[in-house]
């Protein structure tokens, strides 16, 4: 009987992913897999805009690090997961991403990435709205670019390592969307 209970307990534990953190009602797994590479939760925080909680952001990396530049330029997959805490129109979400890019890139870098930024805009235009409870995943894939998943479905892919690094700079760059969020993502 004890052996049977132990096997059942093990089966229950294996059926549910291990959560590293609960934040604003969002359970964040301690590990994920991106492009067959295991990643660990590096850190997580809440993006606030004025007095509103907008999303829980979680950063997953191959190894924990508090070095933003090393993460931005890593030659391994990385993930930013955004769990929406309120409804946000896709245009507002895209404009926030664009503003983050503008704050962290030179005019020449932005000009060079203009076609990639246009692809990103198209992806977010097709999303229409990110509702409370939706999950937006940005997988940064070295040698490939950024895969965008919304509600568990691939919404698009923007090719290139430069756009991947640029997008990571939105949260981890010299002028992040929020210094406190950047610190939380680099909590390693």
mmCIF file with all atom_site columns, C-alpha atoms in Angstrom:
data_model
loop_
_atom_site.group_PDB
_atom_site.id
_atom_site.type_symbol
_atom_site.label_atom_id
_atom_site.label_alt_id
_atom_site.label_comp_id
_atom_site.label_asym_id
_atom_site.label_entity_id
_atom_site.label_seq_id
_atom_site.pdbx_PDB_ins_code
_atom_site.Cartn_x
_atom_site.Cartn_y
_atom_site.Cartn_z
_atom_site.occupancy
_atom_site.B_iso_or_equiv
_atom_site.pdbx_formal_charge
_atom_site.auth_seq_id
_atom_site.auth_comp_id
_atom_site.auth_asym_id
_atom_site.auth_atom_id
_atom_site.pdbx_PDB_model_num
ATOM 1   C CA . UNK A 1 1   ? 0.000  0.000  0.000   1.00 0.00 ? 1   UNK A CA 1
ATOM 2   C CA . UNK A 1 2   ? 2.798  2.455  0.903   1.00 0.00 ? 2   UNK A CA 1
ATOM 3   C CA . UNK A 1 3   ? 4.566  1.682  -2.359  1.00 0.00 ? 3   UNK A CA 1
ATOM 4   C CA . UNK A 1 4   ? 1.340  2.349  -4.286  1.00 0.00 ? 4   UNK A CA 1
ATOM 5   C CA . UNK A 1 5   ? 0.861  5.719  -2.537  1.00 0.00 ? 5   UNK A CA 1
ATOM 6   C CA . UNK A 1 6   ? 4.473  6.709  -3.237  1.00 0.00 ? 6   UNK A CA 1
ATOM 7   C CA . UNK A 1 7   ? 4.081  5.900  -6.933  1.00 0.00 ? 7   UNK A CA 1
ATOM 8   C CA . UNK A 1 8   ? 0.855  7.934  -7.058  1.00 0.00 ? 8   UNK A CA 1
ATOM 9   C CA . UNK A 1 9   ? 2.511  10.881 -5.278  1.00 0.00 ? 9   UNK A CA 1
ATOM 10  C CA . UNK A 1 10  ? 5.433  10.758 -7.731  1.00 0.00 ? 10  UNK A CA 1
ATOM 11  C CA . UNK A 1 11  ? 3.026  10.682 -10.684 1.00 0.00 ? 11  UNK A CA 1
ATOM 12  C CA . UNK A 1 12  ? 1.193  13.762 -9.373  1.00 0.00 ? 12  UNK A CA 1
ATOM 13  C CA . UNK A 1 13  ? 4.494  15.634 -8.887  1.00 0.00 ? 13  UNK A CA 1
ATOM 14  C CA . UNK A 1 14  ? 5.659  14.776 -12.396 1.00 0.00 ? 14  UNK A CA 1
ATOM 15  C CA . UNK A 1 15  ? 2.338  15.778 -13.948 1.00 0.00 ? 15  UNK A CA 1
ATOM 16  C CA . UNK A 1 16  ? 2.568  19.334 -12.597 1.00 0.00 ? 16  UNK A CA 1
ATOM 17  C CA . UNK A 1 17  ? 5.489  21.581 -13.522 1.00 0.00 ? 17  UNK A CA 1
ATOM 18  C CA . UNK A 1 18  ? 7.566  22.972 -10.696 1.00 0.00 ? 18  UNK A CA 1
ATOM 19  C CA . UNK A 1 19  ? 6.741  26.620 -10.153 1.00 0.00 ? 19  UNK A CA 1
ATOM 20  C CA . UNK A 1 20  ? 9.563  28.821 -9.006  1.00 0.00 ? 20  UNK A CA 1
ATOM 21  C CA . UNK A 1 21  ? 7.496  31.881 -8.288  1.00 0.00 ? 21  UNK A CA 1
ATOM 22  C CA . UNK A 1 22  ? 3.956  33.184 -7.957  1.00 0.00 ? 22  UNK A CA 1
ATOM 23  C CA . UNK A 1 23  ? 3.499  36.850 -8.770  1.00 0.00 ? 23  UNK A CA 1
ATOM 24  C CA . UNK A 1 24  ? 0.185  38.748 -9.067  1.00 0.00 ? 24  UNK A CA 1
ATOM 25  C CA . UNK A 1 25  ? -1.643 35.440 -9.432  1.00 0.00 ? 25  UNK A CA 1
ATOM 26  C CA . UNK A 1 26  ? 0.702  34.200 -12.184 1.00 0.00 ? 26  UNK A CA 1
ATOM 27  C CA . UNK A 1 27  ? 2.620  30.974 -11.570 1.00 0.00 ? 27  UNK A CA 1
ATOM 28  C CA . UNK A 1 28  ? 6.006  31.050 -13.278 1.00 0.00 ? 28  UNK A CA 1
ATOM 29  C CA . UNK A 1 29  ? 7.763  27.744 -13.938 1.00 0.00 ? 29  UNK A CA 1
ATOM 30  C CA . UNK A 1 30  ? 11.337 27.485 -12.775 1.00 0.00 ? 30  UNK A CA 1
ATOM 31  C CA . UNK A 1 31  ? 12.370 25.839 -16.056 1.00 0.00 ? 31  UNK A CA 1
ATOM 32  C CA . UNK A 1 32  ? 11.258 26.003 -19.681 1.00 0.00 ? 32  UNK A CA 1
ATOM 33  C CA . UNK A 1 33  ? 12.677 24.601 -22.897 1.00 0.00 ? 33  UNK A CA 1
ATOM 34  C CA . UNK A 1 34  ? 13.357 26.757 -25.947 1.00 0.00 ? 34  UNK A CA 1
ATOM 35  C CA . UNK A 1 35  ? 14.730 25.198 -29.140 1.00 0.00 ? 35  UNK A CA 1
ATOM 36  C CA . UNK A 1 36  ? 15.499 22.043 -27.160 1.00 0.00 ? 36  UNK A CA 1
ATOM 37  C CA . UNK A 1 37  ? 17.608 24.085 -24.735 1.00 0.00 ? 37  UNK A CA 1
ATOM 38  C CA . UNK A 1 38  ? 16.641 24.026 -21.050 1.00 0.00 ? 38  UNK A CA 1
ATOM 39  C CA . UNK A 1 39  ? 16.316 27.525 -19.581 1.00 0.00 ? 39  UNK A CA 1
ATOM 40  C CA . UNK A 1 40  ? 15.936 28.634 -15.967 1.00 0.00 ? 40  UNK A CA 1
ATOM 41  C CA . UNK A 1 41  ? 13.968 31.505 -14.508 1.00 0.00 ? 41  UNK A CA 1
ATOM 42  C CA . UNK A 1 42  ? 16.499 34.322 -14.179 1.00 0.00 ? 42  UNK A CA 1
ATOM 43  C CA . UNK A 1 43  ? 14.070 36.798 -12.624 1.00 0.00 ? 43  UNK A CA 1
ATOM 44  C CA . UNK A 1 44  ? 10.579 38.263 -12.842 1.00 0.00 ? 44  UNK A CA 1
ATOM 45  C CA . UNK A 1 45  ? 8.768  41.479 -12.051 1.00 0.00 ? 45  UNK A CA 1
ATOM 46  C CA . UNK A 1 46  ? 5.649  43.514 -12.710 1.00 0.00 ? 46  UNK A CA 1
ATOM 47  C CA . UNK A 1 47  ? 5.505  46.195 -15.408 1.00 0.00 ? 47  UNK A CA 1
ATOM 48  C CA . UNK A 1 48  ? 3.606  49.162 -14.083 1.00 0.00 ? 48  UNK A CA 1
ATOM 49  C CA . UNK A 1 49  ? 2.369  52.055 -16.186 1.00 0.00 ? 49  UNK A CA 1
ATOM 50  C CA . UNK A 1 50  ? 1.341  54.950 -13.957 1.00 0.00 ? 50  UNK A CA 1
ATOM 51  C CA . UNK A 1 51  ? -0.642 53.181 -11.220 1.00 0.00 ? 51  UNK A CA 1
ATOM 52  C CA . UNK A 1 52  ? -1.695 50.160 -13.300 1.00 0.00 ? 52  UNK A CA 1
ATOM 53  C CA . UNK A 1 53  ? -0.114 46.707 -13.310 1.00 0.00 ? 53  UNK A CA 1
ATOM 54  C CA . UNK A 1 54  ? 0.228  45.834 -17.016 1.00 0.00 ? 54  UNK A CA 1
ATOM 55  C CA . UNK A 1 55  ? 2.006  42.466 -17.090 1.00 0.00 ? 55  UNK A CA 1
ATOM 56  C CA . UNK A 1 56  ? 4.262  40.075 -15.217 1.00 0.00 ? 56  UNK A CA 1
ATOM 57  C CA . UNK A 1 57  ? 7.535  39.776 -17.129 1.00 0.00 ? 57  UNK A CA 1
ATOM 58  C CA . UNK A 1 58  ? 9.730  36.718 -16.669 1.00 0.00 ? 58  UNK A CA 1
ATOM 59  C CA . UNK A 1 59  ? 13.217 36.263 -18.111 1.00 0.00 ? 59  UNK A CA 1
ATOM 60  C CA . UNK A 1 60  ? 14.528 32.777 -18.843 1.00 0.00 ? 60  UNK A CA 1
ATOM 61  C CA . UNK A 1 61  ? 18.208 32.163 -19.617 1.00 0.00 ? 61  UNK A CA 1
ATOM 62  C CA . UNK A 1 62  ? 20.526 29.169 -20.060 1.00 0.00 ? 62  UNK A CA 1
ATOM 63  C CA . UNK A 1 63  ? 22.281 30.048 -16.786 1.00 0.00 ? 63  UNK A CA 1
ATOM 64  C CA . UNK A 1 64  ? 21.378 32.600 -14.135 1.00 0.00 ? 64  UNK A CA 1
ATOM 65  C CA . UNK A 1 65  ? 23.099 35.927 -14.619 1.00 0.00 ? 65  UNK A CA 1
ATOM 66  C CA . UNK A 1 66  ? 22.807 39.500 -13.393 1.00 0.00 ? 66  UNK A CA 1
ATOM 67  C CA . UNK A 1 67  ? 24.828 40.827 -16.348 1.00 0.00 ? 67  UNK A CA 1
ATOM 68  C CA . UNK A 1 68  ? 22.346 42.503 -18.717 1.00 0.00 ? 68  UNK A CA 1
ATOM 69  C CA . UNK A 1 69  ? 24.841 42.857 -21.582 1.00 0.00 ? 69  UNK A CA 1
ATOM 70  C CA . UNK A 1 70  ? 25.829 39.193 -21.368 1.00 0.00 ? 70  UNK A CA 1
ATOM 71  C CA . UNK A 1 71  ? 22.157 38.176 -21.570 1.00 0.00 ? 71  UNK A CA 1
ATOM 72  C CA . UNK A 1 72  ? 21.406 40.561 -24.456 1.00 0.00 ? 72  UNK A CA 1
ATOM 73  C CA . UNK A 1 73  ? 24.382 39.227 -26.445 1.00 0.00 ? 73  UNK A CA 1
ATOM 74  C CA . UNK A 1 74  ? 24.241 35.557 -25.381 1.00 0.00 ? 74  UNK A CA 1
ATOM 75  C CA . UNK A 1 75  ? 24.739 32.902 -28.035 1.00 0.00 ? 75  UNK A CA 1
ATOM 76  C CA . UNK A 1 76  ? 22.079 30.727 -26.363 1.00 0.00 ? 76  UNK A CA 1
ATOM 77  C CA . UNK A 1 77  ? 18.286 30.883 -26.497 1.00 0.00 ? 77  UNK A CA 1
ATOM 78  C CA . UNK A 1 78  ? 16.536 33.276 -24.115 1.00 0.00 ? 78  UNK A CA 1
ATOM 79  C CA . UNK A 1 79  ? 12.870 33.984 -23.378 1.00 0.00 ? 79  UNK A CA 1
ATOM 80  C CA . UNK A 1 80  ? 10.826 36.915 -22.169 1.00 0.00 ? 80  UNK A CA 1
ATOM 81  C CA . UNK A 1 81  ? 7.353  35.862 -21.084 1.00 0.00 ? 81  UNK A CA 1
ATOM 82  C CA . UNK A 1 82  ? 4.673  38.520 -20.574 1.00 0.00 ? 82  UNK A CA 1
ATOM 83  C CA . UNK A 1 83  ? 1.597  37.421 -18.611 1.00 0.00 ? 83  UNK A CA 1
ATOM 84  C CA . UNK A 1 84  ? -1.005 40.135 -19.153 1.00 0.00 ? 84  UNK A CA 1
ATOM 85  C CA . UNK A 1 85  ? -2.636 41.595 -16.042 1.00 0.00 ? 85  UNK A CA 1
ATOM 86  C CA . UNK A 1 86  ? -4.977 43.887 -18.013 1.00 0.00 ? 86  UNK A CA 1
ATOM 87  C CA . UNK A 1 87  ? -6.357 44.251 -21.531 1.00 0.00 ? 87  UNK A CA 1
ATOM 88  C CA . UNK A 1 88  ? -4.031 46.129 -23.878 1.00 0.00 ? 88  UNK A CA 1
ATOM 89  C CA . UNK A 1 89  ? -4.766 46.967 -27.509 1.00 0.00 ? 89  UNK A CA 1
ATOM 90  C CA . UNK A 1 90  ? -2.097 45.600 -29.841 1.00 0.00 ? 90  UNK A CA 1
ATOM 91  C CA . UNK A 1 91  ? -1.308 49.105 -31.136 1.00 0.00 ? 91  UNK A CA 1
ATOM 92  C CA . UNK A 1 92  ? -0.509 50.276 -27.598 1.00 0.00 ? 92  UNK A CA 1
ATOM 93  C CA . UNK A 1 93  ? 1.603  47.180 -26.978 1.00 0.00 ? 93  UNK A CA 1
ATOM 94  C CA . UNK A 1 94  ? 3.533  47.648 -30.223 1.00 0.00 ? 94  UNK A CA 1
ATOM 95  C CA . UNK A 1 95  ? 4.021  51.373 -29.523 1.00 0.00 ? 95  UNK A CA 1
ATOM 96  C CA . UNK A 1 96  ? 5.455  50.520 -26.093 1.00 0.00 ? 96  UNK A CA 1
ATOM 97  C CA . UNK A 1 97  ? 7.894  48.087 -27.731 1.00 0.00 ? 97  UNK A CA 1
ATOM 98  C CA . UNK A 1 98  ? 8.804  50.685 -30.368 1.00 0.00 ? 98  UNK A CA 1
ATOM 99  C CA . UNK A 1 99  ? 9.397  53.298 -27.666 1.00 0.00 ? 99  UNK A CA 1
ATOM 100 C CA . UNK A 1 100 ? 11.671 50.828 -25.859 1.00 0.00 ? 100 UNK A CA 1
ATOM 101 C CA . UNK A 1 101 ? 13.645 50.268 -29.048 1.00 0.00 ? 101 UNK A CA 1
ATOM 102 C CA . UNK A 1 102 ? 13.913 54.024 -29.671 1.00 0.00 ? 102 UNK A CA 1
ATOM 103 C CA . UNK A 1 103 ? 15.168 54.566 -26.111 1.00 0.00 ? 103 UNK A CA 1
ATOM 104 C CA . UNK A 1 104 ? 17.925 51.965 -26.462 1.00 0.00 ? 104 UNK A CA 1
ATOM 105 C CA . UNK A 1 105 ? 19.100 52.191 -30.068 1.00 0.00 ? 105 UNK A CA 1
ATOM 106 C CA . UNK A 1 106 ? 20.842 54.896 -32.053 1.00 0.00 ? 106 UNK A CA 1
ATOM 107 C CA . UNK A 1 107 ? 19.112 56.468 -35.060 1.00 0.00 ? 107 UNK A CA 1
ATOM 108 C CA . UNK A 1 108 ? 21.413 54.468 -37.353 1.00 0.00 ? 108 UNK A CA 1
ATOM 109 C CA . UNK A 1 109 ? 20.574 51.191 -35.577 1.00 0.00 ? 109 UNK A CA 1
ATOM 110 C CA . UNK A 1 110 ? 16.854 51.945 -35.797 1.00 0.00 ? 110 UNK A CA 1
ATOM 111 C CA . UNK A 1 111 ? 17.155 52.747 -39.499 1.00 0.00 ? 111 UNK A CA 1
ATOM 112 C CA . UNK A 1 112 ? 19.024 49.488 -40.128 1.00 0.00 ? 112 UNK A CA 1
ATOM 113 C CA . UNK A 1 113 ? 16.339 47.539 -38.261 1.00 0.00 ? 113 UNK A CA 1
ATOM 114 C CA . UNK A 1 114 ? 13.374 49.370 -39.853 1.00 0.00 ? 114 UNK A CA 1
ATOM 115 C CA . UNK A 1 115 ? 12.271 46.357 -41.988 1.00 0.00 ? 115 UNK A CA 1
ATOM 116 C CA . UNK A 1 116 ? 12.410 44.095 -38.902 1.00 0.00 ? 116 UNK A CA 1
ATOM 117 C CA . UNK A 1 117 ? 10.483 46.621 -36.814 1.00 0.00 ? 117 UNK A CA 1
ATOM 118 C CA . UNK A 1 118 ? 7.856  46.734 -39.591 1.00 0.00 ? 118 UNK A CA 1
ATOM 119 C CA . UNK A 1 119 ? 7.552  42.926 -39.375 1.00 0.00 ? 119 UNK A CA 1
ATOM 120 C CA . UNK A 1 120 ? 7.082  43.227 -35.623 1.00 0.00 ? 120 UNK A CA 1
ATOM 121 C CA . UNK A 1 121 ? 4.366  45.837 -36.160 1.00 0.00 ? 121 UNK A CA 1
ATOM 122 C CA . UNK A 1 122 ? 2.550  43.501 -38.568 1.00 0.00 ? 122 UNK A CA 1
ATOM 123 C CA . UNK A 1 123 ? 2.631  40.670 -36.013 1.00 0.00 ? 123 UNK A CA 1
ATOM 124 C CA . UNK A 1 124 ? 1.203  42.879 -33.269 1.00 0.00 ? 124 UNK A CA 1
ATOM 125 C CA . UNK A 1 125 ? -1.414 44.396 -35.597 1.00 0.00 ? 125 UNK A CA 1
ATOM 126 C CA . UNK A 1 126 ? -2.721 40.894 -36.305 1.00 0.00 ? 126 UNK A CA 1
ATOM 127 C CA . UNK A 1 127 ? -2.956 40.124 -32.567 1.00 0.00 ? 127 UNK A CA 1
ATOM 128 C CA . UNK A 1 128 ? -5.505 42.976 -32.190 1.00 0.00 ? 128 UNK A CA 1
ATOM 129 C CA . UNK A 1 129 ? -5.636 42.848 -28.368 1.00 0.00 ? 129 UNK A CA 1
ATOM 130 C CA . UNK A 1 130 ? -3.785 41.172 -25.529 1.00 0.00 ? 130 UNK A CA 1
ATOM 131 C CA . UNK A 1 131 ? -6.412 40.344 -22.939 1.00 0.00 ? 131 UNK A CA 1
ATOM 132 C CA . UNK A 1 132 ? -5.961 39.940 -19.210 1.00 0.00 ? 132 UNK A CA 1
ATOM 133 C CA . UNK A 1 133 ? -4.701 36.377 -18.736 1.00 0.00 ? 133 UNK A CA 1
ATOM 134 C CA . UNK A 1 134 ? -3.099 36.128 -22.189 1.00 0.00 ? 134 UNK A CA 1
ATOM 135 C CA . UNK A 1 135 ? 0.550  35.116 -22.378 1.00 0.00 ? 135 UNK A CA 1
ATOM 136 C CA . UNK A 1 136 ? 2.930  36.653 -24.910 1.00 0.00 ? 136 UNK A CA 1
ATOM 137 C CA . UNK A 1 137 ? 6.196  34.777 -25.322 1.00 0.00 ? 137 UNK A CA 1
ATOM 138 C CA . UNK A 1 138 ? 9.239  36.181 -27.084 1.00 0.00 ? 138 UNK A CA 1
ATOM 139 C CA . UNK A 1 139 ? 11.767 33.437 -27.795 1.00 0.00 ? 139 UNK A CA 1
ATOM 140 C CA . UNK A 1 140 ? 15.182 34.801 -28.776 1.00 0.00 ? 140 UNK A CA 1
ATOM 141 C CA . UNK A 1 141 ? 16.837 32.190 -30.977 1.00 0.00 ? 141 UNK A CA 1
ATOM 142 C CA . UNK A 1 142 ? 20.506 32.719 -31.927 1.00 0.00 ? 142 UNK A CA 1
ATOM 143 C CA . UNK A 1 143 ? 21.050 32.564 -35.668 1.00 0.00 ? 143 UNK A CA 1
ATOM 144 C CA . UNK A 1 144 ? 17.300 32.771 -36.276 1.00 0.00 ? 144 UNK A CA 1
ATOM 145 C CA . UNK A 1 145 ? 15.720 35.793 -34.574 1.00 0.00 ? 145 UNK A CA 1
ATOM 146 C CA . UNK A 1 146 ? 12.629 36.306 -32.431 1.00 0.00 ? 146 UNK A CA 1
ATOM 147 C CA . UNK A 1 147 ? 9.671  33.933 -32.390 1.00 0.00 ? 147 UNK A CA 1
ATOM 148 C CA . UNK A 1 148 ? 6.497  35.563 -31.050 1.00 0.00 ? 148 UNK A CA 1
ATOM 149 C CA . UNK A 1 149 ? 3.864  33.330 -29.474 1.00 0.00 ? 149 UNK A CA 1
ATOM 150 C CA . UNK A 1 150 ? 0.500  34.613 -28.293 1.00 0.00 ? 150 UNK A CA 1
ATOM 151 C CA . UNK A 1 151 ? -1.998 32.480 -26.401 1.00 0.00 ? 151 UNK A CA 1
ATOM 152 C CA . UNK A 1 152 ? 0.177  29.427 -27.097 1.00 0.00 ? 152 UNK A CA 1
ATOM 153 C CA . UNK A 1 153 ? 0.156  29.946 -30.881 1.00 0.00 ? 153 UNK A CA 1
ATOM 154 C CA . UNK A 1 154 ? 3.007  31.165 -33.082 1.00 0.00 ? 154 UNK A CA 1
ATOM 155 C CA . UNK A 1 155 ? 2.067  34.693 -34.178 1.00 0.00 ? 155 UNK A CA 1
ATOM 156 C CA . UNK A 1 156 ? 5.197  35.256 -36.234 1.00 0.00 ? 156 UNK A CA 1
ATOM 157 C CA . UNK A 1 157 ? 8.962  35.190 -36.549 1.00 0.00 ? 157 UNK A CA 1
ATOM 158 C CA . UNK A 1 158 ? 11.269 38.144 -37.095 1.00 0.00 ? 158 UNK A CA 1
ATOM 159 C CA . UNK A 1 159 ? 14.618 36.933 -38.435 1.00 0.00 ? 159 UNK A CA 1
ATOM 160 C CA . UNK A 1 160 ? 17.996 38.169 -37.254 1.00 0.00 ? 160 UNK A CA 1
ATOM 161 C CA . UNK A 1 161 ? 20.182 38.336 -34.184 1.00 0.00 ? 161 UNK A CA 1
ATOM 162 C CA . UNK A 1 162 ? 20.249 42.157 -34.268 1.00 0.00 ? 162 UNK A CA 1
ATOM 163 C CA . UNK A 1 163 ? 16.483 42.442 -33.732 1.00 0.00 ? 163 UNK A CA 1
ATOM 164 C CA . UNK A 1 164 ? 16.674 39.861 -30.943 1.00 0.00 ? 164 UNK A CA 1
ATOM 165 C CA . UNK A 1 165 ? 19.349 41.838 -29.082 1.00 0.00 ? 165 UNK A CA 1
ATOM 166 C CA . UNK A 1 166 ? 17.484 45.088 -29.736 1.00 0.00 ? 166 UNK A CA 1
ATOM 167 C CA . UNK A 1 167 ? 14.250 43.693 -28.320 1.00 0.00 ? 167 UNK A CA 1
ATOM 168 C CA . UNK A 1 168 ? 15.983 42.344 -25.214 1.00 0.00 ? 168 UNK A CA 1
ATOM 169 C CA . UNK A 1 169 ? 17.322 45.857 -24.648 1.00 0.00 ? 169 UNK A CA 1
ATOM 170 C CA . UNK A 1 170 ? 13.724 47.040 -24.133 1.00 0.00 ? 170 UNK A CA 1
ATOM 171 C CA . UNK A 1 171 ? 13.810 45.382 -20.701 1.00 0.00 ? 171 UNK A CA 1
ATOM 172 C CA . UNK A 1 172 ? 17.569 45.041 -20.097 1.00 0.00 ? 172 UNK A CA 1
ATOM 173 C CA . UNK A 1 173 ? 19.181 47.949 -21.968 1.00 0.00 ? 173 UNK A CA 1
ATOM 174 C CA . UNK A 1 174 ? 20.659 51.244 -20.822 1.00 0.00 ? 174 UNK A CA 1
ATOM 175 C CA . UNK A 1 175 ? 17.170 52.832 -20.810 1.00 0.00 ? 175 UNK A CA 1
ATOM 176 C CA . UNK A 1 176 ? 14.820 49.969 -19.882 1.00 0.00 ? 176 UNK A CA 1
ATOM 177 C CA . UNK A 1 177 ? 11.038 50.371 -19.712 1.00 0.00 ? 177 UNK A CA 1
ATOM 178 C CA . UNK A 1 178 ? 11.471 50.283 -15.937 1.00 0.00 ? 178 UNK A CA 1
ATOM 179 C CA . UNK A 1 179 ? 14.618 50.257 -13.807 1.00 0.00 ? 179 UNK A CA 1
ATOM 180 C CA . UNK A 1 180 ? 12.839 48.269 -11.069 1.00 0.00 ? 180 UNK A CA 1
ATOM 181 C CA . UNK A 1 181 ? 11.636 45.698 -13.608 1.00 0.00 ? 181 UNK A CA 1
ATOM 182 C CA . UNK A 1 182 ? 15.151 45.405 -15.042 1.00 0.00 ? 182 UNK A CA 1
ATOM 183 C CA . UNK A 1 183 ? 16.518 44.810 -11.526 1.00 0.00 ? 183 UNK A CA 1
ATOM 184 C CA . UNK A 1 184 ? 13.855 42.151 -10.901 1.00 0.00 ? 184 UNK A CA 1
ATOM 185 C CA . UNK A 1 185 ? 14.653 40.356 -14.173 1.00 0.00 ? 185 UNK A CA 1
ATOM 186 C CA . UNK A 1 186 ? 18.360 40.329 -13.241 1.00 0.00 ? 186 UNK A CA 1
ATOM 187 C CA . UNK A 1 187 ? 17.754 39.010 -9.752  1.00 0.00 ? 187 UNK A CA 1
ATOM 188 C CA . UNK A 1 188 ? 19.837 35.866 -10.413 1.00 0.00 ? 188 UNK A CA 1
#
